[in-house]
Amino acid sequence: MTVLPVTIWGEPVLHRRASEVEVFDDELRTLIADMFETNEAANGVGLAAPQVGVGKRIFIFKYANDDDAPDEGVLVNPVLTLSKIPGALPDPEEDVEGCLSFPGEHYPLQRADWARVQGFDGHGQPVDFVATGWFARVMQHEFDHLDGKLYVNRLVDRYAKKAMKQAKKNGWGVPGLSWMPGVDPDPFGH
């Protein structure tokens, strides 16, 4: 298994819809193993293929939950069905997200509290479970990456302006930027 560099906001693969996986082969399973290794090195709870420069509809997760779902797994070609997202402003203490591709930053975002997650594992076998609370948030966050969105694209104006100001300050928004988990300092201080 190999730790892969994590792309940073501005890399084109992060901002376009990923393509469907059509072949479930050893190459796919190697990518999935590398994604798990990368996520572990980055202290992440999830990682989508576009975050490692691969424009395919795959994400992995590692999140202990009480939802009768595995604590870690992979979703290939996933589909999410969500409960309604509350219309209230996000709580700046309780609803804060971060992203390995917007490293070191955290902003509040309102998400659905329930998600049905369907897709396939790395061998093409069906996966189907329900996620609630923070686990549902993780599923939505990773799924967004497959549609070319980062959580900062969903922020309310006040936080979106802060995020874009921080991106500019960090020199992000251009192709070719990445960081290496396990080599570069952990941007979230784990």
PDB file of N, CA, C and O in Angstrom, residues 75-124:
ATOM      1  N   LEU A  75     -17.205   2.885  -0.791  1.00  0.00           N
ATOM      2  CA  LEU A  75     -18.387   3.024  -1.627  1.00  0.00           C
ATOM      3  C   LEU A  75     -17.927   3.338  -3.039  1.00  0.00           C
ATOM      4  O   LEU A  75     -17.231   4.338  -3.257  1.00  0.00           O
ATOM      5  N   VAL A  76     -18.298   2.480  -3.964  1.00  0.00           N
ATOM      6  CA  VAL A  76     -18.009   2.685  -5.373  1.00  0.00           C
ATOM      7  C   VAL A  76     -19.336   2.992  -6.060  1.00  0.00           C
ATOM      8  O   VAL A  76     -20.339   2.307  -5.824  1.00  0.00           O
ATOM      9  N   ASN A  77     -19.354   4.036  -6.881  1.00  0.00           N
ATOM     10  CA  ASN A  77     -20.569   4.489  -7.572  1.00  0.00           C
ATOM     11  C   ASN A  77     -21.730   4.681  -6.592  1.00  0.00           C
ATOM     12  O   ASN A  77     -22.829   4.166  -6.800  1.00  0.00           O
ATOM     13  N   PRO A  78     -21.505   5.411  -5.499  1.00  0.00           N
ATOM     14  CA  PRO A  78     -22.548   5.526  -4.479  1.00  0.00           C
ATOM     15  C   PRO A  78     -23.713   6.411  -4.903  1.00  0.00           C
ATOM     16  O   PRO A  78     -23.590   7.275  -5.778  1.00  0.00           O
ATOM     17  N   VAL A  79     -24.827   6.166  -4.219  1.00  0.00           N
ATOM     18  CA  VAL A  79     -26.030   6.991  -4.333  1.00  0.00           C
ATOM     19  C   VAL A  79     -26.439   7.310  -2.905  1.00  0.00           C
ATOM     20  O   VAL A  79     -26.474   6.407  -2.065  1.00  0.00           O
ATOM     21  N   LEU A  80     -26.756   8.567  -2.633  1.00  0.00           N
ATOM     22  CA  LEU A  80     -27.224   8.965  -1.307  1.00  0.00           C
ATOM     23  C   LEU A  80     -28.657   9.459  -1.400  1.00  0.00           C
ATOM     24  O   LEU A  80     -29.003  10.199  -2.326  1.00  0.00           O
ATOM     25  N   THR A  81     -29.468   9.059  -0.447  1.00  0.00           N
ATOM     26  CA  THR A  81     -30.812   9.586  -0.267  1.00  0.00           C
ATOM     27  C   THR A  81     -30.797  10.260   1.092  1.00  0.00           C
ATOM     28  O   THR A  81     -30.443   9.627   2.093  1.00  0.00           O
ATOM     29  N   LEU A  82     -31.162  11.544   1.129  1.00  0.00           N
ATOM     30  CA  LEU A  82     -31.017  12.340   2.348  1.00  0.00           C
ATOM     31  C   LEU A  82     -32.344  12.775   2.938  1.00  0.00           C
ATOM     32  O   LEU A  82     -33.318  12.985   2.207  1.00  0.00           O
ATOM     33  N   SER A  83     -32.343  12.964   4.253  1.00  0.00           N
ATOM     34  CA  SER A  83     -33.449  13.652   4.893  1.00  0.00           C
ATOM     35  C   SER A  83     -33.303  15.143   4.556  1.00  0.00           C
ATOM     36  O   SER A  83     -32.294  15.573   3.990  1.00  0.00           O
ATOM     37  N   LYS A  84     -34.305  15.895   4.924  1.00  0.00           N
ATOM     38  CA  LYS A  84     -34.270  17.329   4.645  1.00  0.00           C
ATOM     39  C   LYS A  84     -33.137  18.000   5.429  1.00  0.00           C
ATOM     40  O   LYS A  84     -32.899  17.678   6.594  1.00  0.00           O
ATOM     41  N   ILE A  85     -32.454  18.923   4.771  1.00  0.00           N
ATOM     42  CA  ILE A  85     -31.413  19.700   5.442  1.00  0.00           C
ATOM     43  C   ILE A  85     -32.096  20.864   6.149  1.00  0.00           C
ATOM     44  O   ILE A  85     -32.851  21.618   5.519  1.00  0.00           O
ATOM     45  N   PRO A  86     -31.867  21.018   7.454  1.00  0.00           N
ATOM     46  CA  PRO A  86     -32.526  22.108   8.182  1.00  0.00           C
ATOM     47  C   PRO A  86     -32.201  23.475   7.569  1.00  0.00           C
ATOM     48  O   PRO A  86     -31.096  23.708   7.081  1.00  0.00           O
ATOM     49  N   GLY A  87     -33.176  24.363   7.604  1.00  0.00           N
ATOM     50  CA  GLY A  87     -32.995  25.694   7.041  1.00  0.00           C
ATOM     51  C   GLY A  87     -32.290  26.669   7.975  1.00  0.00           C
ATOM     52  O   GLY A  87     -31.914  27.757   7.569  1.00  0.00           O
ATOM     53  N   ALA A  88     -32.107  26.282   9.223  1.00  0.00           N
ATOM     54  CA  ALA A  88     -31.457  27.155  10.203  1.00  0.00           C
ATOM     55  C   ALA A  88     -29.980  27.339   9.872  1.00  0.00           C
ATOM     56  O   ALA A  88     -29.378  26.509   9.181  1.00  0.00           O
ATOM     57  N   LEU A  89     -29.415  28.413  10.375  1.00  0.00           N
ATOM     58  CA  LEU A  89     -27.978  28.615  10.208  1.00  0.00           C
ATOM     59  C   LEU A  89     -27.221  27.527  10.963  1.00  0.00           C
ATOM     60  O   LEU A  89     -27.672  27.055  12.002  1.00  0.00           O
ATOM     61  N   PRO A  90     -26.068  27.125  10.449  1.00  0.00           N
ATOM     62  CA  PRO A  90     -25.289  26.097  11.159  1.00  0.00           C
ATOM     63  C   PRO A  90     -24.774  26.622  12.489  1.00  0.00           C
ATOM     64  O   PRO A  90     -24.438  27.797  12.618  1.00  0.00           O
ATOM     65  N   ASP A  91     -24.711  25.741  13.457  1.00  0.00           N
ATOM     66  CA  ASP A  91     -24.175  26.084  14.769  1.00  0.00           C
ATOM     67  C   ASP A  91     -22.652  26.165  14.661  1.00  0.00           C
ATOM     68  O   ASP A  91     -22.014  25.184  14.272  1.00  0.00           O
ATOM     69  N   PRO A  92     -22.047  27.310  15.001  1.00  0.00           N
ATOM     70  CA  PRO A  92     -20.598  27.465  14.850  1.00  0.00           C
ATOM     71  C   PRO A  92     -19.774  26.593  15.790  1.00  0.00           C
ATOM     72  O   PRO A  92     -18.558  26.496  15.636  1.00  0.00           O
ATOM     73  N   GLU A  93     -20.432  25.938  16.736  1.00  0.00           N
ATOM     74  CA  GLU A  93     -19.731  25.016  17.635  1.00  0.00           C
ATOM     75  C   GLU A  93     -19.981  23.557  17.244  1.00  0.00           C
ATOM     76  O   GLU A  93     -19.067  22.745  17.245  1.00  0.00           O
ATOM     77  N   GLU A  94     -21.218  23.240  16.900  1.00  0.00           N
ATOM     78  CA  GLU A  94     -21.627  21.853  16.688  1.00  0.00           C
ATOM     79  C   GLU A  94     -21.532  21.376  15.238  1.00  0.00           C
ATOM     80  O   GLU A  94     -21.429  20.174  14.994  1.00  0.00           O
ATOM     81  N   ASP A  95     -21.601  22.273  14.271  1.00  0.00           N
ATOM     82  CA  ASP A  95     -21.711  21.886  12.862  1.00  0.00           C
ATOM     83  C   ASP A  95     -20.450  22.183  12.054  1.00  0.00           C
ATOM     84  O   ASP A  95     -20.510  22.412  10.848  1.00  0.00           O
ATOM     85  N   VAL A  96     -19.304  22.165  12.686  1.00  0.00           N
ATOM     86  CA  VAL A  96     -18.053  22.560  12.029  1.00  0.00           C
ATOM     87  C   VAL A  96     -17.435  21.375  11.285  1.00  0.00           C
ATOM     88  O   VAL A  96     -17.310  20.284  11.836  1.00  0.00           O
ATOM     89  N   GLU A  97     -17.069  21.613  10.038  1.00  0.00           N
ATOM     90  CA  GLU A  97     -16.409  20.593   9.211  1.00  0.00           C
ATOM     91  C   GLU A  97     -15.017  21.067   8.827  1.00  0.00           C
ATOM     92  O   GLU A  97     -14.737  22.261   8.780  1.00  0.00           O
ATOM     93  N   GLY A  98     -14.194  20.108   8.473  1.00  0.00           N
ATOM     94  CA  GLY A  98     -12.883  20.360   7.884  1.00  0.00           C
ATOM     95  C   GLY A  98     -12.724  19.425   6.700  1.00  0.00           C
ATOM     96  O   GLY A  98     -13.546  18.535   6.494  1.00  0.00           O
ATOM     97  N   CYS A  99     -11.679  19.629   5.917  1.00  0.00           N
ATOM     98  CA  CYS A  99     -11.474  18.803   4.730  1.00  0.00           C
ATOM     99  C   CYS A  99      -9.983  18.676   4.456  1.00  0.00           C
ATOM    100  O   CYS A  99      -9.253  19.670   4.509  1.00  0.00           O
ATOM    101  N   LEU A 100      -9.551  17.462   4.137  1.00  0.00           N
ATOM    102  CA  LEU A 100      -8.140  17.242   3.831  1.00  0.00           C
ATOM    103  C   LEU A 100      -7.698  18.024   2.598  1.00  0.00           C
ATOM    104  O   LEU A 100      -6.512  18.308   2.445  1.00  0.00           O
ATOM    105  N   SER A 101      -8.637  18.398   1.725  1.00  0.00           N
ATOM    106  CA  SER A 101      -8.296  19.169   0.527  1.00  0.00           C
ATOM    107  C   SER A 101      -8.476  20.673   0.719  1.00  0.00           C
ATOM    108  O   SER A 101      -8.280  21.454  -0.218  1.00  0.00           O
ATOM    109  N   PHE A 102      -8.840  21.084   1.910  1.00  0.00           N
ATOM    110  CA  PHE A 102      -8.866  22.491   2.318  1.00  0.00           C
ATOM    111  C   PHE A 102      -8.198  22.487   3.693  1.00  0.00           C
ATOM    112  O   PHE A 102      -8.809  22.778   4.713  1.00  0.00           O
ATOM    113  N   PRO A 103      -6.920  22.070   3.713  1.00  0.00           N
ATOM    114  CA  PRO A 103      -6.263  21.637   4.950  1.00  0.00           C
ATOM    115  C   PRO A 103      -6.098  22.706   6.019  1.00  0.00           C
ATOM    116  O   PRO A 103      -5.724  23.837   5.737  1.00  0.00           O
ATOM    117  N   GLY A 104      -6.414  22.281   7.246  1.00  0.00           N
ATOM    118  CA  GLY A 104      -6.192  23.120   8.411  1.00  0.00           C
ATOM    119  C   GLY A 104      -7.312  24.083   8.731  1.00  0.00           C
ATOM    120  O   GLY A 104      -7.272  24.750   9.758  1.00  0.00           O
ATOM    121  N   GLU A 105      -8.324  24.140   7.889  1.00  0.00           N
ATOM    122  CA  GLU A 105      -9.421  25.102   8.085  1.00  0.00           C
ATOM    123  C   GLU A 105     -10.684  24.370   8.533  1.00  0.00           C
ATOM    124  O   GLU A 105     -10.877  23.199   8.225  1.00  0.00           O
ATOM    125  N   HIS A 106     -11.561  25.083   9.246  1.00  0.00           N
ATOM    126  CA  HIS A 106     -12.828  24.536   9.733  1.00  0.00           C
ATOM    127  C   HIS A 106     -13.901  25.611   9.592  1.00  0.00           C
ATOM    128  O   HIS A 106     -13.666  26.765   9.980  1.00  0.00           O
ATOM    129  N   TYR A 107     -15.059  25.223   9.084  1.00  0.00           N
ATOM    130  CA  TYR A 107     -16.182  26.157   8.959  1.00  0.00           C
ATOM    131  C   TYR A 107     -17.492  25.422   9.232  1.00  0.00           C
ATOM    132  O   TYR A 107     -17.618  24.243   8.921  1.00  0.00           O
ATOM    133  N   PRO A 108     -18.487  26.139   9.790  1.00  0.00           N
ATOM    134  CA  PRO A 108     -19.786  25.527  10.066  1.00  0.00           C
ATOM    135  C   PRO A 108     -20.601  25.314   8.781  1.00  0.00           C
ATOM    136  O   PRO A 108     -20.618  26.175   7.904  1.00  0.00           O
ATOM    137  N   LEU A 109     -21.267  24.176   8.726  1.00  0.00           N
ATOM    138  CA  LEU A 109     -22.111  23.847   7.577  1.00  0.00           C
ATOM    139  C   LEU A 109     -23.271  22.984   8.046  1.00  0.00           C
ATOM    140  O   LEU A 109     -23.076  22.012   8.782  1.00  0.00           O
ATOM    141  N   GLN A 110     -24.463  23.335   7.617  1.00  0.00           N
ATOM    142  CA  GLN A 110     -25.649  22.547   7.931  1.00  0.00           C
ATOM    143  C   GLN A 110     -25.732  21.355   6.976  1.00  0.00           C
ATOM    144  O   GLN A 110     -25.515  21.503   5.776  1.00  0.00           O
ATOM    145  N   ARG A 111     -26.005  20.180   7.502  1.00  0.00           N
ATOM    146  CA  ARG A 111     -26.131  18.959   6.704  1.00  0.00           C
ATOM    147  C   ARG A 111     -27.385  18.200   7.119  1.00  0.00           C
ATOM    148  O   ARG A 111     -27.907  18.406   8.217  1.00  0.00           O
ATOM    149  N   ALA A 112     -27.830  17.299   6.273  1.00  0.00           N
ATOM    150  CA  ALA A 112     -28.928  16.395   6.624  1.00  0.00           C
ATOM    151  C   ALA A 112     -28.459  15.484   7.763  1.00  0.00           C
ATOM    152  O   ALA A 112     -27.291  15.093   7.812  1.00  0.00           O
ATOM    153  N   ASP A 113     -29.379  15.121   8.636  1.00  0.00           N
ATOM    154  CA  ASP A 113     -29.042  14.283   9.788  1.00  0.00           C
ATOM    155  C   ASP A 113     -29.181  12.792   9.490  1.00  0.00           C
ATOM    156  O   ASP A 113     -28.844  11.962  10.314  1.00  0.00           O
ATOM    157  N   TRP A 114     -29.662  12.448   8.290  1.00  0.00           N
ATOM    158  CA  TRP A 114     -29.915  11.060   7.935  1.00  0.00           C
ATOM    159  C   TRP A 114     -29.576  10.843   6.468  1.00  0.00           C
ATOM    160  O   TRP A 114     -29.901  11.693   5.626  1.00  0.00           O
ATOM    161  N   ALA A 115     -28.920   9.745   6.173  1.00  0.00           N
ATOM    162  CA  ALA A 115     -28.595   9.421   4.781  1.00  0.00           C
ATOM    163  C   ALA A 115     -28.684   7.915   4.571  1.00  0.00           C
ATOM    164  O   ALA A 115     -28.143   7.137   5.359  1.00  0.00           O
ATOM    165  N   ARG A 116     -29.361   7.525   3.510  1.00  0.00           N
ATOM    166  CA  ARG A 116     -29.289   6.127   3.074  1.00  0.00           C
ATOM    167  C   ARG A 116     -28.169   6.074   2.042  1.00  0.00           C
ATOM    168  O   ARG A 116     -28.155   6.853   1.074  1.00  0.00           O
ATOM    169  N   VAL A 117     -27.242   5.162   2.242  1.00  0.00           N
ATOM    170  CA  VAL A 117     -26.050   5.056   1.409  1.00  0.00           C
ATOM    171  C   VAL A 117     -26.106   3.733   0.655  1.00  0.00           C
ATOM    172  O   VAL A 117     -26.203   2.666   1.274  1.00  0.00           O
ATOM    173  N   GLN A 118     -26.062   3.812  -0.653  1.00  0.00           N
ATOM    174  CA  GLN A 118     -26.090   2.618  -1.490  1.00  0.00           C
ATOM    175  C   GLN A 118     -24.954   2.705  -2.503  1.00  0.00           C
ATOM    176  O   GLN A 118     -24.603   3.796  -2.957  1.00  0.00           O
ATOM    177  N   GLY A 119     -24.415   1.574  -2.859  1.00  0.00           N
ATOM    178  CA  GLY A 119     -23.356   1.530  -3.853  1.00  0.00           C
ATOM    179  C   GLY A 119     -22.778   0.132  -3.898  1.00  0.00           C
ATOM    180  O   GLY A 119     -23.492  -0.850  -3.668  1.00  0.00           O
ATOM    181  N   PHE A 120     -21.483   0.050  -4.148  1.00  0.00           N
ATOM    182  CA  PHE A 120     -20.807  -1.234  -4.279  1.00  0.00           C
ATOM    183  C   PHE A 120     -19.487  -1.198  -3.530  1.00  0.00           C
ATOM    184  O   PHE A 120     -18.899  -0.132  -3.349  1.00  0.00           O
ATOM    185  N   ASP A 121     -19.014  -2.371  -3.123  1.00  0.00           N
ATOM    186  CA  ASP A 121     -17.687  -2.451  -2.527  1.00  0.00           C
ATOM    187  C   ASP A 121     -16.653  -2.631  -3.645  1.00  0.00           C
ATOM    188  O   ASP A 121     -16.992  -2.564  -4.832  1.00  0.00           O
ATOM    189  N   GLY A 122     -15.418  -2.864  -3.286  1.00  0.00           N
ATOM    190  CA  GLY A 122     -14.351  -2.977  -4.271  1.00  0.00           C
ATOM    191  C   GLY A 122     -14.407  -4.220  -5.137  1.00  0.00           C
ATOM    192  O   GLY A 122     -13.668  -4.336  -6.118  1.00  0.00           O
ATOM    193  N   HIS A 123     -15.314  -5.149  -4.798  1.00  0.00           N
ATOM    194  CA  HIS A 123     -15.478  -6.370  -5.587  1.00  0.00           C
ATOM    195  C   HIS A 123     -16.772  -6.340  -6.397  1.00  0.00           C
ATOM    196  O   HIS A 123     -17.137  -7.338  -7.016  1.00  0.00           O
ATOM    197  N   GLY A 124     -17.494  -5.211  -6.333  1.00  0.00           N
ATOM    198  CA  GLY A 124     -18.742  -5.089  -7.076  1.00  0.00           C
ATOM    199  C   GLY A 124     -19.951  -5.628  -6.340  1.00  0.00           C
ATOM    200  O   GLY A 124     -21.030  -5.736  -6.920  1.00  0.00           O
TER     201      GLY A 124
END
